[in-house]
mmCIF file with all atom_site columns, C-alpha atoms in Angstrom:
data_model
loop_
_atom_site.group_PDB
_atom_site.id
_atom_site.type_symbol
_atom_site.label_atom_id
_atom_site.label_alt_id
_atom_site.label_comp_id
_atom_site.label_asym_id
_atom_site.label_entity_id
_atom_site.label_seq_id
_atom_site.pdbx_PDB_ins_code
_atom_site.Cartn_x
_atom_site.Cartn_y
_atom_site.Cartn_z
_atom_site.occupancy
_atom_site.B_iso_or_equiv
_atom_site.pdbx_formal_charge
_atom_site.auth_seq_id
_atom_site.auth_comp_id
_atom_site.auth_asym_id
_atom_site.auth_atom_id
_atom_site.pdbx_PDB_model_num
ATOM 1   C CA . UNK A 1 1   ? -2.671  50.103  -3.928  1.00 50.00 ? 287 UNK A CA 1
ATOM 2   C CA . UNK A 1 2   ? 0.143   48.000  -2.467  1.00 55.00 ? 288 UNK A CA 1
ATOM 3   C CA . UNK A 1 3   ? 0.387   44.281  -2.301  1.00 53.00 ? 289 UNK A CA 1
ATOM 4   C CA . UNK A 1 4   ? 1.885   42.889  0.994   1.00 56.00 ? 290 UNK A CA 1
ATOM 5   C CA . UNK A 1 5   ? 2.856   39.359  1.233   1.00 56.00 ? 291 UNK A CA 1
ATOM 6   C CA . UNK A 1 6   ? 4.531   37.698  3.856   1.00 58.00 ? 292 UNK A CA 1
ATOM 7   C CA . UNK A 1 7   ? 6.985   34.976  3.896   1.00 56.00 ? 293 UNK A CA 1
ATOM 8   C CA . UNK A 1 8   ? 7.536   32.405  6.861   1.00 50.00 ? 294 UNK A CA 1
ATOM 9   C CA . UNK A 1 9   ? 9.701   29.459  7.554   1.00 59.00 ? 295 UNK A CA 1
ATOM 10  C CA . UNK A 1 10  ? 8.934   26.267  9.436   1.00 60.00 ? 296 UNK A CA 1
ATOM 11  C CA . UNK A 1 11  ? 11.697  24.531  11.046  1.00 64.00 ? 297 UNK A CA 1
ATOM 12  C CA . UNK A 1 12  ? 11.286  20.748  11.618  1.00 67.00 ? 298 UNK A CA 1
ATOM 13  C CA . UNK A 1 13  ? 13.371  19.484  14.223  1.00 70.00 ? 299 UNK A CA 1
ATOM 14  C CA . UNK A 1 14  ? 12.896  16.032  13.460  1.00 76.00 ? 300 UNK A CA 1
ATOM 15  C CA . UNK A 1 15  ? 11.044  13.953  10.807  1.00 80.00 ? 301 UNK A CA 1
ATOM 16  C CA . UNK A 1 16  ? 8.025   13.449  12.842  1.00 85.00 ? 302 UNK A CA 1
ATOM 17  C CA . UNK A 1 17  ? 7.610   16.898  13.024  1.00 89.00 ? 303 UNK A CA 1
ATOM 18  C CA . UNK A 1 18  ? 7.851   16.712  9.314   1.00 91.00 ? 304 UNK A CA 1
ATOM 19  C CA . UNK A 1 19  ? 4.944   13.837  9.037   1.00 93.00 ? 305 UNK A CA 1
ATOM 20  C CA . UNK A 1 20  ? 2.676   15.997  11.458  1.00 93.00 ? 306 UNK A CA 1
ATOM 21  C CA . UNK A 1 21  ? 2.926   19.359  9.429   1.00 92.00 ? 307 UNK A CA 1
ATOM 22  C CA . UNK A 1 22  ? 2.493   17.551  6.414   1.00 93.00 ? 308 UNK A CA 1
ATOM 23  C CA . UNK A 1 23  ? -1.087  15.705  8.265   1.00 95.00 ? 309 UNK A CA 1
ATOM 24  C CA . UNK A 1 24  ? -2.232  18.962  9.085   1.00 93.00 ? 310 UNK A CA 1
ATOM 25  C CA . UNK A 1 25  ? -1.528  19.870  5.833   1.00 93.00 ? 311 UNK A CA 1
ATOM 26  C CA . UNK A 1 26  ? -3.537  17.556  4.290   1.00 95.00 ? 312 UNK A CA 1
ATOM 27  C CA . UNK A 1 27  ? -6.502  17.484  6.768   1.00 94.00 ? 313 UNK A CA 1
ATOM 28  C CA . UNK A 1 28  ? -6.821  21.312  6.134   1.00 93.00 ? 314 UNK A CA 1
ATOM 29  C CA . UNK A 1 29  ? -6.513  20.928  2.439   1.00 94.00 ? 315 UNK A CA 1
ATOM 30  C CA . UNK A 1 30  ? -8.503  17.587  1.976   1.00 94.00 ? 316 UNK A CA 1
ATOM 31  C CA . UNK A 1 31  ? -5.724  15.289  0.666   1.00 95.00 ? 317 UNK A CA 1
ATOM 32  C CA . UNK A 1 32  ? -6.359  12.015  0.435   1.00 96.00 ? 318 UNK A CA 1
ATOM 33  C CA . UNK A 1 33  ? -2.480  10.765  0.329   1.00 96.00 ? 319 UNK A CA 1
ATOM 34  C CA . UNK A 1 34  ? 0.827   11.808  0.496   1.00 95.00 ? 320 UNK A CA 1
ATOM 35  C CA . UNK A 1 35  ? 3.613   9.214   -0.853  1.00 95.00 ? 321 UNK A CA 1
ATOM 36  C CA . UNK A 1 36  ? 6.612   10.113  1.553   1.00 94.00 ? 322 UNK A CA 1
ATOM 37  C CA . UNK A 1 37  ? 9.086   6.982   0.477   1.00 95.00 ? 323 UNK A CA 1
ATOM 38  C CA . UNK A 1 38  ? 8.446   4.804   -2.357  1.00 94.00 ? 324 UNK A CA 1
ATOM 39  C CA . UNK A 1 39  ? 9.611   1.003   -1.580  1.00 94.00 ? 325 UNK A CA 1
ATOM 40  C CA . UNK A 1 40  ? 10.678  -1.739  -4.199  1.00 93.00 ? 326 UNK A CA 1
ATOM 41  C CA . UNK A 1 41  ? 9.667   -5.070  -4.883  1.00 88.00 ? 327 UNK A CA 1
ATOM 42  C CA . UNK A 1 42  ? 6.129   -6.566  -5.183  1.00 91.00 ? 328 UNK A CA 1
ATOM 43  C CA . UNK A 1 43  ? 3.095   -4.378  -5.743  1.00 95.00 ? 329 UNK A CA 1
ATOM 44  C CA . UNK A 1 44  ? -0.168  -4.068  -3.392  1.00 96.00 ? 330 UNK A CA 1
ATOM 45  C CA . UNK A 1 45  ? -3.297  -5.394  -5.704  1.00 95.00 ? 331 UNK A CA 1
ATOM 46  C CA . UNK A 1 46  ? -6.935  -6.181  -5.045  1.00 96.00 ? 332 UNK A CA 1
ATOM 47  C CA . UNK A 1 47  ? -6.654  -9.737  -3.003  1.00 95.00 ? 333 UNK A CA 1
ATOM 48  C CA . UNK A 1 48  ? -3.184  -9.047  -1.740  1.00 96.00 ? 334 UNK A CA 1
ATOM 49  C CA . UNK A 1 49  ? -2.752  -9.673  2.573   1.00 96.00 ? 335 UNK A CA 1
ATOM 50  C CA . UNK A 1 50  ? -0.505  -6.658  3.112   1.00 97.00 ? 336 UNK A CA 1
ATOM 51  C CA . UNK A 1 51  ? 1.603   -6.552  6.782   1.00 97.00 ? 337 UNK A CA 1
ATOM 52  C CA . UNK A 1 52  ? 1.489   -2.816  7.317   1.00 97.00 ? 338 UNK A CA 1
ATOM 53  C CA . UNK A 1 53  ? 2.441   -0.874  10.556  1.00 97.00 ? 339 UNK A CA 1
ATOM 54  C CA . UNK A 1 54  ? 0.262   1.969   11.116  1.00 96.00 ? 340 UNK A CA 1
ATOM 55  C CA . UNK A 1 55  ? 1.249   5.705   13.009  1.00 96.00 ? 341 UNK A CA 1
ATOM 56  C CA . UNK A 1 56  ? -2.297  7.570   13.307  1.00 96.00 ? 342 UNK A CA 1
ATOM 57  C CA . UNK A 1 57  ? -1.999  11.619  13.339  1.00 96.00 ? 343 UNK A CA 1
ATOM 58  C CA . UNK A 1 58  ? -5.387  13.222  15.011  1.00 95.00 ? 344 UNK A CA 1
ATOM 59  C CA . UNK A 1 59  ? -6.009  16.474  14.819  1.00 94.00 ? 345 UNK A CA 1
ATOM 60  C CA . UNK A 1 60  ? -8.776  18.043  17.743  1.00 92.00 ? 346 UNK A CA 1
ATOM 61  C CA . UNK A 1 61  ? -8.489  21.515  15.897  1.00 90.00 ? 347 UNK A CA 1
ATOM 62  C CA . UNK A 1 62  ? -5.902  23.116  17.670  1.00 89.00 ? 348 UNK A CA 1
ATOM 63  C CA . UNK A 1 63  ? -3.278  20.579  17.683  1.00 90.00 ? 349 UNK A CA 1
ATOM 64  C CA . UNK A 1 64  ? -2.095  17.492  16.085  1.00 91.00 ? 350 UNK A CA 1
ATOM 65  C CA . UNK A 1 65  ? -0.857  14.328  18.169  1.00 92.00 ? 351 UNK A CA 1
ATOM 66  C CA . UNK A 1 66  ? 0.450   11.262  16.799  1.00 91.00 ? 352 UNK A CA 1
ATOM 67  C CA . UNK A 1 67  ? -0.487  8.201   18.392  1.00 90.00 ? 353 UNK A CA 1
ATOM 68  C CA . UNK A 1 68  ? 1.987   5.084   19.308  1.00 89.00 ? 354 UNK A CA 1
ATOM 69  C CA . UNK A 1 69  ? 2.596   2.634   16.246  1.00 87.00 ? 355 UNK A CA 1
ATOM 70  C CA . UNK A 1 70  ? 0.149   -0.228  15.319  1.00 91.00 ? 356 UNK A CA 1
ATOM 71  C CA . UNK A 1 71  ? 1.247   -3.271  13.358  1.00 95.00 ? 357 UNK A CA 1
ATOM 72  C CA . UNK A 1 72  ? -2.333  -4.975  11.220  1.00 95.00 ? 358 UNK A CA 1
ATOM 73  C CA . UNK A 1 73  ? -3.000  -7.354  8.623   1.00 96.00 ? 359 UNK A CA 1
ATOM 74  C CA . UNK A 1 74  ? -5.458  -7.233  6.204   1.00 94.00 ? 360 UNK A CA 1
ATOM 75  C CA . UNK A 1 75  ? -6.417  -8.314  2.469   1.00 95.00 ? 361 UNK A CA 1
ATOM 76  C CA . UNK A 1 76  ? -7.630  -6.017  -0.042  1.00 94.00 ? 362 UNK A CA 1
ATOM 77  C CA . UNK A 1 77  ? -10.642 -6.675  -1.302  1.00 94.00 ? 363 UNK A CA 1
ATOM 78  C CA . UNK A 1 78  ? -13.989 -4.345  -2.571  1.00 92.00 ? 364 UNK A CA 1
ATOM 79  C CA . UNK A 1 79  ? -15.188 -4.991  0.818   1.00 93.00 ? 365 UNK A CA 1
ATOM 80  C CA . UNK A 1 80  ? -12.184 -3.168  2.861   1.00 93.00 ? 366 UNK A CA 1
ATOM 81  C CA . UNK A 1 81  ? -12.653 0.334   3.913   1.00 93.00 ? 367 UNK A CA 1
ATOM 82  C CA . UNK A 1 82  ? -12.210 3.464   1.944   1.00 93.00 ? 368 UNK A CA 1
ATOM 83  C CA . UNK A 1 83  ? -9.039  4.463   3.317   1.00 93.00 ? 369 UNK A CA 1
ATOM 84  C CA . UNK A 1 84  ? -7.519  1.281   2.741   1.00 94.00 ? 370 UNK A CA 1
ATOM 85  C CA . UNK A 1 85  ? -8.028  1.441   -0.722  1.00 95.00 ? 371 UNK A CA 1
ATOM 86  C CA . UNK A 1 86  ? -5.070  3.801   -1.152  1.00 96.00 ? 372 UNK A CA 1
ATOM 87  C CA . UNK A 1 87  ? -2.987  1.389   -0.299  1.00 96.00 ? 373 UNK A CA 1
ATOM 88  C CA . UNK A 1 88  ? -3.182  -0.338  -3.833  1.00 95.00 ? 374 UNK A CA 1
ATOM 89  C CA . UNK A 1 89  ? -0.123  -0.138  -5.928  1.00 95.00 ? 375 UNK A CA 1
ATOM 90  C CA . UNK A 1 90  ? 1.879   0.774   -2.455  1.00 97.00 ? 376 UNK A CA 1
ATOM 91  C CA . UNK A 1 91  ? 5.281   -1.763  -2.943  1.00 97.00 ? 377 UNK A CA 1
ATOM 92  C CA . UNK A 1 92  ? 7.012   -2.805  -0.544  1.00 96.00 ? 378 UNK A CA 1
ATOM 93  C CA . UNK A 1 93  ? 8.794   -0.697  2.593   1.00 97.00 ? 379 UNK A CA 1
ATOM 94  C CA . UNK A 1 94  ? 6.540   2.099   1.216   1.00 97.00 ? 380 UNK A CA 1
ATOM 95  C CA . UNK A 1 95  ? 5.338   4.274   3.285   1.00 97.00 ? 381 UNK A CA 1
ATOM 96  C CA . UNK A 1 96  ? 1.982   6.801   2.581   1.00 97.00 ? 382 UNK A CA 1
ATOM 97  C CA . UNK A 1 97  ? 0.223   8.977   4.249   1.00 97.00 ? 383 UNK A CA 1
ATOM 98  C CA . UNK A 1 98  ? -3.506  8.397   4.420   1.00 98.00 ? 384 UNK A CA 1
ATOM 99  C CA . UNK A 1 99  ? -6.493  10.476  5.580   1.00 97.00 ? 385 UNK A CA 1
ATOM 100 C CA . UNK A 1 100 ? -8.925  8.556   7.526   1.00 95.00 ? 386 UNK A CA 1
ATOM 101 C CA . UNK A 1 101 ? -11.061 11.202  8.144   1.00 95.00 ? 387 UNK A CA 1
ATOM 102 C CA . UNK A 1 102 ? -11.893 14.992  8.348   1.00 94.00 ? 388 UNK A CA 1
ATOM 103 C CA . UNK A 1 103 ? -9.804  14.920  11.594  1.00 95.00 ? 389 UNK A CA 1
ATOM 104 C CA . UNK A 1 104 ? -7.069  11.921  11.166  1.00 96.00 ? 390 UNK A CA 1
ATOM 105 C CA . UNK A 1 105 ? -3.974  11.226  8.793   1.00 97.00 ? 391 UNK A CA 1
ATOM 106 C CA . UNK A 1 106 ? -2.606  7.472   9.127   1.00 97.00 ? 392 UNK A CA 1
ATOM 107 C CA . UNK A 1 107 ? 1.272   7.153   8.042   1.00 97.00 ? 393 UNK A CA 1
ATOM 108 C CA . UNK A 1 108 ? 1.163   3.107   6.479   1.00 97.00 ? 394 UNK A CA 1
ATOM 109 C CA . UNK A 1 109 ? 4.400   1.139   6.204   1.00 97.00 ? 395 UNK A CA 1
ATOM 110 C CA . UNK A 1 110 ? 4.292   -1.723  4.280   1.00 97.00 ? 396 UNK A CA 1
ATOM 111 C CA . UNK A 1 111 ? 5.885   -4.341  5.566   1.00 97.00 ? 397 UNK A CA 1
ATOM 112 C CA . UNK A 1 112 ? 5.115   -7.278  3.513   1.00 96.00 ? 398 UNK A CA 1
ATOM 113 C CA . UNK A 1 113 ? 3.292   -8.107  0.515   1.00 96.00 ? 399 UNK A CA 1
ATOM 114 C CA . UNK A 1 114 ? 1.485   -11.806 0.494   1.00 95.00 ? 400 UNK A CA 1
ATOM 115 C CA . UNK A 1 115 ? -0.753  -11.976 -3.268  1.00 90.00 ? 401 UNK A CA 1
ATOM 116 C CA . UNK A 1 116 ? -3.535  -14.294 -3.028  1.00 80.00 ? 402 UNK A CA 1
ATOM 117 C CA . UNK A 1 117 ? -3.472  -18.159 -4.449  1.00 71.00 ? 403 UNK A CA 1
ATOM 118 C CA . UNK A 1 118 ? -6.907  -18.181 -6.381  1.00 60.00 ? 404 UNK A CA 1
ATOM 119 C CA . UNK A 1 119 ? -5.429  -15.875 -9.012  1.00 49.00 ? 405 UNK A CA 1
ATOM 120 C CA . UNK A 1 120 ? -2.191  -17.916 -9.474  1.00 47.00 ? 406 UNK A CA 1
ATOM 121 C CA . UNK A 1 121 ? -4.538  -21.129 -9.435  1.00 47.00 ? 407 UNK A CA 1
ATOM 122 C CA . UNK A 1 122 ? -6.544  -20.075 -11.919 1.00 46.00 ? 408 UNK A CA 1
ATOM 123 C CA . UNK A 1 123 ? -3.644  -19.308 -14.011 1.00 44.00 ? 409 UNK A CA 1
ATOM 124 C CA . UNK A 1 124 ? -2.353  -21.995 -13.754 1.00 42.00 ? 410 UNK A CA 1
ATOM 125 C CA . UNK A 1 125 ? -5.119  -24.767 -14.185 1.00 39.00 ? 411 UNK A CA 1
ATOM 126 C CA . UNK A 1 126 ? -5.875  -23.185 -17.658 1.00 38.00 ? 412 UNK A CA 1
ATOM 127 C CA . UNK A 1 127 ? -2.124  -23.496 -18.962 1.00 37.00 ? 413 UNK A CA 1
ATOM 128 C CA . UNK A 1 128 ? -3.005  -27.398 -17.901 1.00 39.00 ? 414 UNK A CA 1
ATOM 129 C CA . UNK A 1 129 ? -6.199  -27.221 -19.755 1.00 40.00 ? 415 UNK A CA 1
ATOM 130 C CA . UNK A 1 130 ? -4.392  -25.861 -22.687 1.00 40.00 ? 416 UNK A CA 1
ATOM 131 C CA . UNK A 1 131 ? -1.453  -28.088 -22.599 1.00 42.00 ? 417 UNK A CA 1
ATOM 132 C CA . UNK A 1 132 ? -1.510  -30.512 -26.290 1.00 44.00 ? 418 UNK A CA 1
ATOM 133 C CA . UNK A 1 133 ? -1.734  -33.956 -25.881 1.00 47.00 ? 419 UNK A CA 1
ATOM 134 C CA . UNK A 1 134 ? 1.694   -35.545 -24.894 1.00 46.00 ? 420 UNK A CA 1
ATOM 135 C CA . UNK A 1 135 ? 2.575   -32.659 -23.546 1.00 45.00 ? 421 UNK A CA 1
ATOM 136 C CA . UNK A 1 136 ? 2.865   -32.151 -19.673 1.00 48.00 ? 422 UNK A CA 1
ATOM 137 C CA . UNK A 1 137 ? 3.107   -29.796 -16.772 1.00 45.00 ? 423 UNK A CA 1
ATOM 138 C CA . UNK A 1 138 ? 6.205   -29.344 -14.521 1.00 46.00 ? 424 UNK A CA 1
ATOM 139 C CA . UNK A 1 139 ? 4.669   -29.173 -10.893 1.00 46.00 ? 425 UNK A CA 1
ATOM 140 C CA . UNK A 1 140 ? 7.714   -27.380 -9.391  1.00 46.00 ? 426 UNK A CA 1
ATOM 141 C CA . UNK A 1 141 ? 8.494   -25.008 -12.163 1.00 45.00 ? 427 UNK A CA 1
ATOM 142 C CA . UNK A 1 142 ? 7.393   -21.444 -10.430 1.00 41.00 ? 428 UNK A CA 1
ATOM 143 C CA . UNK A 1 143 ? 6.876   -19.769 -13.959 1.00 39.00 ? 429 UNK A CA 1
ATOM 144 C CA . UNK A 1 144 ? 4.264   -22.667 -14.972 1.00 40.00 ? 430 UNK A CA 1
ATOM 145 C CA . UNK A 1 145 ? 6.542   -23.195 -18.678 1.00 39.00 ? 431 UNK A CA 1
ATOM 146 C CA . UNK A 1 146 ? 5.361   -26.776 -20.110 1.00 39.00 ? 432 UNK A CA 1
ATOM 147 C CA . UNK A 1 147 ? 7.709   -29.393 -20.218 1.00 40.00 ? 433 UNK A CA 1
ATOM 148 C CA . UNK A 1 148 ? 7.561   -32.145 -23.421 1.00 38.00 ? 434 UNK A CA 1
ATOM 149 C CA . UNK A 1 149 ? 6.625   -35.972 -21.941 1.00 39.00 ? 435 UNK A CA 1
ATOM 150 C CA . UNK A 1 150 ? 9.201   -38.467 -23.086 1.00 36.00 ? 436 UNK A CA 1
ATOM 151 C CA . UNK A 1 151 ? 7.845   -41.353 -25.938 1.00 39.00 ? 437 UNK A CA 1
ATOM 152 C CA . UNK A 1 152 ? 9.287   -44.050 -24.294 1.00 37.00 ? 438 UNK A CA 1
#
């Protein structure tokens, strides 16, 4: 008994073409995401308001079309929907590829990372709460170090 097996080759002309094989891919397969570039900087966490432009892929079952470019805001939160939870640990000028749905892939950019205030309140109200006596806090030192009070 003999074993055929074929081989074929897919030529992308462009990276778009790229993207939309690899959404078809992954609506076929059930993939959830697809990292495509990795960005640098700050990190997407629960509470962050992430600036994201959005290229949607839908596939109607014999072809896939990608729709024009959306630019959104949201914050992450338990709330958000379940797509949008792959965006979490996403950095900056990442970009991901995210299924929606069993028939659409969405392509997310980050643009810009904003992490929420409460957090770095919090933070910072119990280093003042912890602070010895004489001892005081530097209001425009970023990092939140204590600073020694003068005995004057």
């Amino acid at each position: 008994m003999e074993s055929s097996s074929k081989a074929f080759t897919i030529a992308c002309v462009n990276s778009d073409d790229e993207l939309k094989l690899i959404a078809l891919l992954m609506i076929l397969c059930t993939v959830d995401s697809v990292d495509i570039e990795a960005g640098s900087d700050d990190e997407v966490q629960m509470g962050s308001s992430v600036l994201y432009e959005a290229t949607p892929f839908v596939f109607d079952g014999s072809t896939i079309k990608s729709c024009s470019e959306e630019q959104s805001k949201l914050r992450l939160s338990a709330k958000a929907e379940p797509w949008a939870m792959h965006l979490l640990a996403m950095r900056k000028s990442a970009k991901r590829l995210i299924r929606k749905d069993e028939r659409s892939v969405v392509l997310v950019y980050v643009k810009k990372i904003k992490h929420s205030m409460k957090k770095q309140e919090g933070s910072l109200s119990t280093s003042l709460t912890s602070a010895p006596e004489g001892v005081a806090h530097d209001e425009n030192d970023a990092e939140g170090e204590i600073i020694a009070e003068s005995l004057t």
